[in-house]
Structure formats: structure tokens, C-alpha cells
Short mmCIF file of C-alpha atoms and ligand atoms in Angstrom, two decimals:
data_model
loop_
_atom_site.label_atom_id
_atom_site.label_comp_id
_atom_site.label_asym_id
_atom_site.label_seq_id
_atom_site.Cartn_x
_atom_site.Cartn_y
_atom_site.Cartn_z
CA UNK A 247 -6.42 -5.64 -18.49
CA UNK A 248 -4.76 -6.44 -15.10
CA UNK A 249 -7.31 -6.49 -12.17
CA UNK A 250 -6.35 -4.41 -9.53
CA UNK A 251 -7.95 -4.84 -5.62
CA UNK A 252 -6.97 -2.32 -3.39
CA UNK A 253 -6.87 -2.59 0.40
CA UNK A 254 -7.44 0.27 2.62
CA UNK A 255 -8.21 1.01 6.51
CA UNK A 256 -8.52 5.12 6.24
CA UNK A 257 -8.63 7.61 4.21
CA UNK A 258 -7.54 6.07 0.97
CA UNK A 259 -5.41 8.98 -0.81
CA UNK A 260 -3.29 6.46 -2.19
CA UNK A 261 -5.93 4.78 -3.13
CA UNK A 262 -7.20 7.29 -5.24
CA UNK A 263 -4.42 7.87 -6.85
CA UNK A 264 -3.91 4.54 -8.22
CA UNK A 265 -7.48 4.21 -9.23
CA UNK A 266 -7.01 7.70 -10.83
CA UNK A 267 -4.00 6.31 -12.53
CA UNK A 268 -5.59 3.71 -14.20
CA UNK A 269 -7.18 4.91 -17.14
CA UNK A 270 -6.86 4.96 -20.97
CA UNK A 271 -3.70 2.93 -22.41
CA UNK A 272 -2.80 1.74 -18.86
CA UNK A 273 -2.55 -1.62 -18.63
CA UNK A 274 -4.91 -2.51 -15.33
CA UNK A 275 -7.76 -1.55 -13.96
CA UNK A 276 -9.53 -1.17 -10.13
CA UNK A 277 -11.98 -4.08 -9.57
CA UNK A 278 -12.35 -3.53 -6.08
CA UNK A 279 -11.62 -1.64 -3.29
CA UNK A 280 -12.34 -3.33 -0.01
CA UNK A 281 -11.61 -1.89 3.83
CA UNK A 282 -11.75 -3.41 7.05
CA UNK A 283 -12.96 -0.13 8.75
CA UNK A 284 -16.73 0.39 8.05
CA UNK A 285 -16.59 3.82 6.85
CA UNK A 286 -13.02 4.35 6.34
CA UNK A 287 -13.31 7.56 4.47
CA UNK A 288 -11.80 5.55 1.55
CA UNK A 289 -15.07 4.00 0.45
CA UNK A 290 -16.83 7.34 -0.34
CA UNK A 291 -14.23 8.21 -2.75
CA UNK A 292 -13.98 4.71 -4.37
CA UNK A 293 -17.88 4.54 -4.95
CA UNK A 294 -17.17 8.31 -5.96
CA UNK A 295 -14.95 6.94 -8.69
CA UNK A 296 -17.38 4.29 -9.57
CA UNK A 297 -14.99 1.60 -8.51
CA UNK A 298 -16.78 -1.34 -6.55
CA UNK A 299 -16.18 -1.19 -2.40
CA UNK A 300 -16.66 -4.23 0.64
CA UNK A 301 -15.91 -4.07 3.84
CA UNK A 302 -14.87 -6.84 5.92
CA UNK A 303 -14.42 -6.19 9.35
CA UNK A 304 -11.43 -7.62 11.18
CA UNK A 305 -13.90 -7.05 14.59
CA UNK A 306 -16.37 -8.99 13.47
CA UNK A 307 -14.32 -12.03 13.12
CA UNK A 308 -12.86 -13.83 16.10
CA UNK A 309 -9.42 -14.34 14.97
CA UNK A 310 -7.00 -13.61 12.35
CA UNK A 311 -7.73 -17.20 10.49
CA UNK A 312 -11.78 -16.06 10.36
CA UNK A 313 -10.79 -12.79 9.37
CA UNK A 314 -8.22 -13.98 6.34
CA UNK A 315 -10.80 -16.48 5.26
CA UNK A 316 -13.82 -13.75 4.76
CA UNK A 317 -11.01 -11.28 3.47
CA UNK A 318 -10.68 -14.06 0.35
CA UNK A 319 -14.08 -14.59 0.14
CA UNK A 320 -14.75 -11.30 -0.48
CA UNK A 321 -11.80 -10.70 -2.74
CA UNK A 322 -12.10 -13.78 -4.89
CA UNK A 323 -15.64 -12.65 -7.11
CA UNK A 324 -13.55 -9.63 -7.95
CA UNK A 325 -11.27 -12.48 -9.29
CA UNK A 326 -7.73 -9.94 -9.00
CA UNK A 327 -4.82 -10.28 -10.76
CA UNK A 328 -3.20 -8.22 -8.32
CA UNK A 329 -3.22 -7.14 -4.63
CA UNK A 330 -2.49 -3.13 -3.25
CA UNK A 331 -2.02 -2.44 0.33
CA UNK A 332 -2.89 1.46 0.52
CA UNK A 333 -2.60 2.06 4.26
CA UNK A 334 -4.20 -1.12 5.26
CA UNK A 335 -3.11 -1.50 8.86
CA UNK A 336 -3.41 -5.63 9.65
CA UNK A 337 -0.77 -7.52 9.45
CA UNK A 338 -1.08 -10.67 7.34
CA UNK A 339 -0.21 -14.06 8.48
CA UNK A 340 1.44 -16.82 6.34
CA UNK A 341 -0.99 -18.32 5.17
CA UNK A 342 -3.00 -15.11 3.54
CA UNK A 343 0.57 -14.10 1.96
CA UNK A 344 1.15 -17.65 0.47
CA UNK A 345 -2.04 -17.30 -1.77
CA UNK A 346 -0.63 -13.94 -2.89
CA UNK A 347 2.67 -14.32 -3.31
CA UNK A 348 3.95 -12.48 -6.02
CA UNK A 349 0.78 -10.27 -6.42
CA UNK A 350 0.42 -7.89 -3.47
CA UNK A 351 1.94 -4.77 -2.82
CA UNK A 352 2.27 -2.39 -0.30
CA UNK A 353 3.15 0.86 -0.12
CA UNK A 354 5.52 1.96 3.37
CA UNK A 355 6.05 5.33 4.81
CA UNK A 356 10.02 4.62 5.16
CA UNK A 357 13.40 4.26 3.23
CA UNK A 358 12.94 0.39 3.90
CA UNK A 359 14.70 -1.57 5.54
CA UNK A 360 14.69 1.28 7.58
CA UNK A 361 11.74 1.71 10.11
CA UNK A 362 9.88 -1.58 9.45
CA UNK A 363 6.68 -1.31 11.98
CA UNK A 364 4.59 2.01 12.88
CA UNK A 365 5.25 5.29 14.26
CA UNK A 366 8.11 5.81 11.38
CA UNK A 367 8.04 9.57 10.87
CA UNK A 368 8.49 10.06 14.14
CA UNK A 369 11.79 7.22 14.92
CA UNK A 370 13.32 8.62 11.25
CA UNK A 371 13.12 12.33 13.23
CA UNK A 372 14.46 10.72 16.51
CA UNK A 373 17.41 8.91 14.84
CA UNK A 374 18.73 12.32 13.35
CA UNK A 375 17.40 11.00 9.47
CA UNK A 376 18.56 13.79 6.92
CA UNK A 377 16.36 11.67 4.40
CA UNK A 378 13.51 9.78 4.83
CA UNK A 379 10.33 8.64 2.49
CA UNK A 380 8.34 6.08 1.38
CA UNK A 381 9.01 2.35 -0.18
CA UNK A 382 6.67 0.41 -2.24
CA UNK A 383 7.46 -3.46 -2.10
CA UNK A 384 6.32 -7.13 -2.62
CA UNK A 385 4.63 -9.18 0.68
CA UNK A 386 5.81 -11.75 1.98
CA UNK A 387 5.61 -13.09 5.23
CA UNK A 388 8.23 -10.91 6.98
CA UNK A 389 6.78 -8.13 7.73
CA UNK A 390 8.31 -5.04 5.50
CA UNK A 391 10.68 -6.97 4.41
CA UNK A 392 9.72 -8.31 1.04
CA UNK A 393 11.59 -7.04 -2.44
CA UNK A 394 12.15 -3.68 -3.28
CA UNK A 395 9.92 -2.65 -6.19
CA UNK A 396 10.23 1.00 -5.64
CA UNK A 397 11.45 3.86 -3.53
CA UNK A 398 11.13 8.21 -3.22
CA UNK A 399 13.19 10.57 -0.75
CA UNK A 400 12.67 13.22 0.99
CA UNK A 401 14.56 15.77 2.74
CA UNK A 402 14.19 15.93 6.37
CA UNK A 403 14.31 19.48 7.66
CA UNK A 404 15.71 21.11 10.82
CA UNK A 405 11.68 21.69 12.25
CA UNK A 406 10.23 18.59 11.27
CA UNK A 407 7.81 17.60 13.12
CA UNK A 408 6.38 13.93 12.36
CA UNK A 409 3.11 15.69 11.08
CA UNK A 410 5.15 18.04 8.65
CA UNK A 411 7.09 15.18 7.84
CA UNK A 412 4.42 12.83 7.29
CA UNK A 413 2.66 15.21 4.42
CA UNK A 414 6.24 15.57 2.55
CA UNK A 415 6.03 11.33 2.43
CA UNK A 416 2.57 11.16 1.78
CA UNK A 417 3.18 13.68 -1.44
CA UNK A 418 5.67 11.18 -2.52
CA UNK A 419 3.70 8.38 -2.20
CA UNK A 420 1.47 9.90 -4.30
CA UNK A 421 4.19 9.62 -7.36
CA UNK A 422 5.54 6.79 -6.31
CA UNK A 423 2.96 4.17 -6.00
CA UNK A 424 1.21 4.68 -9.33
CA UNK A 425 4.47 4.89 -11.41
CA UNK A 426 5.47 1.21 -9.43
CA UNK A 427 1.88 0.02 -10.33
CA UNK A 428 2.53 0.70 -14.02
CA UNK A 429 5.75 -0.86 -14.00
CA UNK A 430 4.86 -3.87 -12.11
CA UNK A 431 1.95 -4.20 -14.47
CA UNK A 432 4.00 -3.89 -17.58
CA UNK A 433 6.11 -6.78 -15.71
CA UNK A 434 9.15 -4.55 -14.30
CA UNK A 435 10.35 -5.38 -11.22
CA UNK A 436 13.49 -3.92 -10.85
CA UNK A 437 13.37 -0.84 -8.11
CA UNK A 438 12.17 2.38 -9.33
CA UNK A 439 13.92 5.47 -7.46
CA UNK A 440 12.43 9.01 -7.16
CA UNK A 441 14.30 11.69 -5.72
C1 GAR B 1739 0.26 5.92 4.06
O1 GAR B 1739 1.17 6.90 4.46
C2 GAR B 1739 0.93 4.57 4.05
O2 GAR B 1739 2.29 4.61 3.73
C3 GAR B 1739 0.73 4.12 5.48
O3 GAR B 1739 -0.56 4.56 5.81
C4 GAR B 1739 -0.85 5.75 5.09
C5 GAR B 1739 -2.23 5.62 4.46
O4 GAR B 1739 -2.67 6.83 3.93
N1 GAR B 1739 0.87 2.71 5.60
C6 GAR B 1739 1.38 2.10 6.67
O5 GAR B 1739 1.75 2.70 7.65
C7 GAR B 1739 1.43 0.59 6.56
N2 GAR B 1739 1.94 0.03 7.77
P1 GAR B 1739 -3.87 6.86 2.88
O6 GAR B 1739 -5.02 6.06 3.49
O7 GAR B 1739 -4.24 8.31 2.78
O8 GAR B 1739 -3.39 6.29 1.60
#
């Protein structure tokens, strides 16, 4: 099967659900899941699942290059196929993306190309969104900006706040990213949409 890593920096409910999605006649598996918080509340429910968990530390290292080098160290005995960013909050540089390219994913709590960056719940409510959600894509160097491999919507509603919104997103995310990690593993790349 297709070896699956899976990047995290919190609490890792994507995460799960991608490791929970791949069982049985799926065609990948999780080989690792590594964060770069120690004791992202992630890692308990990887080791939970019996998957295998590392942490490397972006704090520990004394700049992005150090940090990206001990990142592939670490990932490279797990030898992946393939690459999931599941809320992992560093940016990558160039370099780190190169090696990848073509195998990492991440999943983004907007309709991209709207609301590259952070904070998006809360821009989609101040730009009067009437739908927002969640894309999952390829990375490349631009940041958010890499192909389309799947997107779900949501309604925004008249209360909204970027905490209600937020756990309507996160629900689709839920759907979203394991149906994309399927496809992509199967070798379909054209965008998925969810409504
Ligand atoms: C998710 O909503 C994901 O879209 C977002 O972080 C959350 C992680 O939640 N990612 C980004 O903002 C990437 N810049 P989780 O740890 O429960 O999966």
C-alpha cells in the first residue's frame, strides 16, 4: 500500500480521520504521524491508534534550514509515499517543497484562493461570505496556492461567529480530506466538490 505521513501541530482531528480512513481495501496506510509541538494533543490519539508518532521541534532548531533538515530526517525511515498537512502550522520553504513535490497535501480552512494565510473564519465573516469551507490541495512553494485537489461548502449564517463557523468547516473537513486521500491514492487528481 501507499505510505501515508501525516503532519500535525494540535489537536489532530483530521488526523484521525484519515488514519481512521485507512483501513481494509483502502489503498494506503499511516506510517507516521510526526508534530512539531511536543504534546500536541495529536500524538495521544495517533499512539492510541497504534500508528507510529515523532516530534521534531521547530524551537529546538535555530532556523528554518535546521528545522527542514531534522523534519526529513525524521520522515525518511518511515520511507512515505505521501505527505498530509493536518493543521500543521509552519510554513515550508522551497527547498522542503521541492523534495515533495507532487506528494504533500494540505488541508485549508477556506474556499481557496480565497483567504490564503490565517485568521480565515473570521476575514470570510468580515467580507460578508454567504459560503465559506475548507480546500484540500497540492504544495508547492506559494503558499495556498498549489492545485486544487478538493473542495466542501458551507453556509455562512446570519450569527456566525468565527468559532461557530469554524466547527461547521472543521465537520467538513472531516469528509473532505479522507474522500481526497482516497482519490489521490487511487491516482485522481481532478477536484472533488462536496456541498
Ligand atoms: C484545521 O481546521 C485546518 O484546516 C487548519 O488547522 C486546523 C487543524 O485542526 N489548518 C490551517 O489553518 C493551515 N494553515 P485539527 O488539528 O483538529 O485537524
Amino acid at each position: 500500500p501507499l505510505r501515508v505521513a501525516i503532519l500535525i501541530s494540535g489537536s489532530g482531528s483530521n488526523m484521525v480521520r484519515l488514519v481512521e480512513s485507512m483501513t481494509g481495501d483502502h489503498p494506503a496506510r499511516p506510517v507516521l504521524v510526526l508534530s512539531n509541538v511536543p504534546g500536541a494533543g495529536g500524538l495521544a490519539k495517533a499512539e492510541a491508534a497504534g500508528v507510529p508518532t515523532a516530534v521534531v521541534d521547530h524551537r529546538a532548531h535555530a532556523d528554518r534550514a535546521a528545522f527542514e533538515a531534522a523534519l526529513q530526517a525524521a520522515l525518511e525511515p518511515a520511507r512515505p509515499d505521501l505527505i498530509c498537512l493536518a493543521g500543521f502550522m509552519r510554513v515550508l520553504t522551497g527547498g522542503f517543497v521541492a523534495r515533495w513535490e507532487g506528494r504533500m497535501l494540505n488541508i485549508h480552512p477556506s474556499l481557496l484562493p480565497k483567504f490564503r494565510g490565517l485568521d480565515t473564519h473570521a476575514r470570510a465573516l468580515e467580507a460578508g461570505e454567504t459560503r465559506h469551507g475548507c480546500t484540500v490541495h497540492e504544495v508547492t512553494p506559494d503558499l495556498d496556492a498549489g492545485p486544487i485537489l478538493g473542495q466542501a461548502e458551507v453556509p455562512v449564517r446570519p450569527d456566525d461567529t468565527p468559532e461557530t463557523l469554524a466547527a461547521r468547516v472543521q465537520a467538513a473537513e472531516h469528509r473532505l480530506y479522507p474522500a481526497v486521500l482516497r482519490r489521490v491514492a487511487e491516482g485522481e487528481r481532478r477536484p472533488l466538490h462536496l456541498g
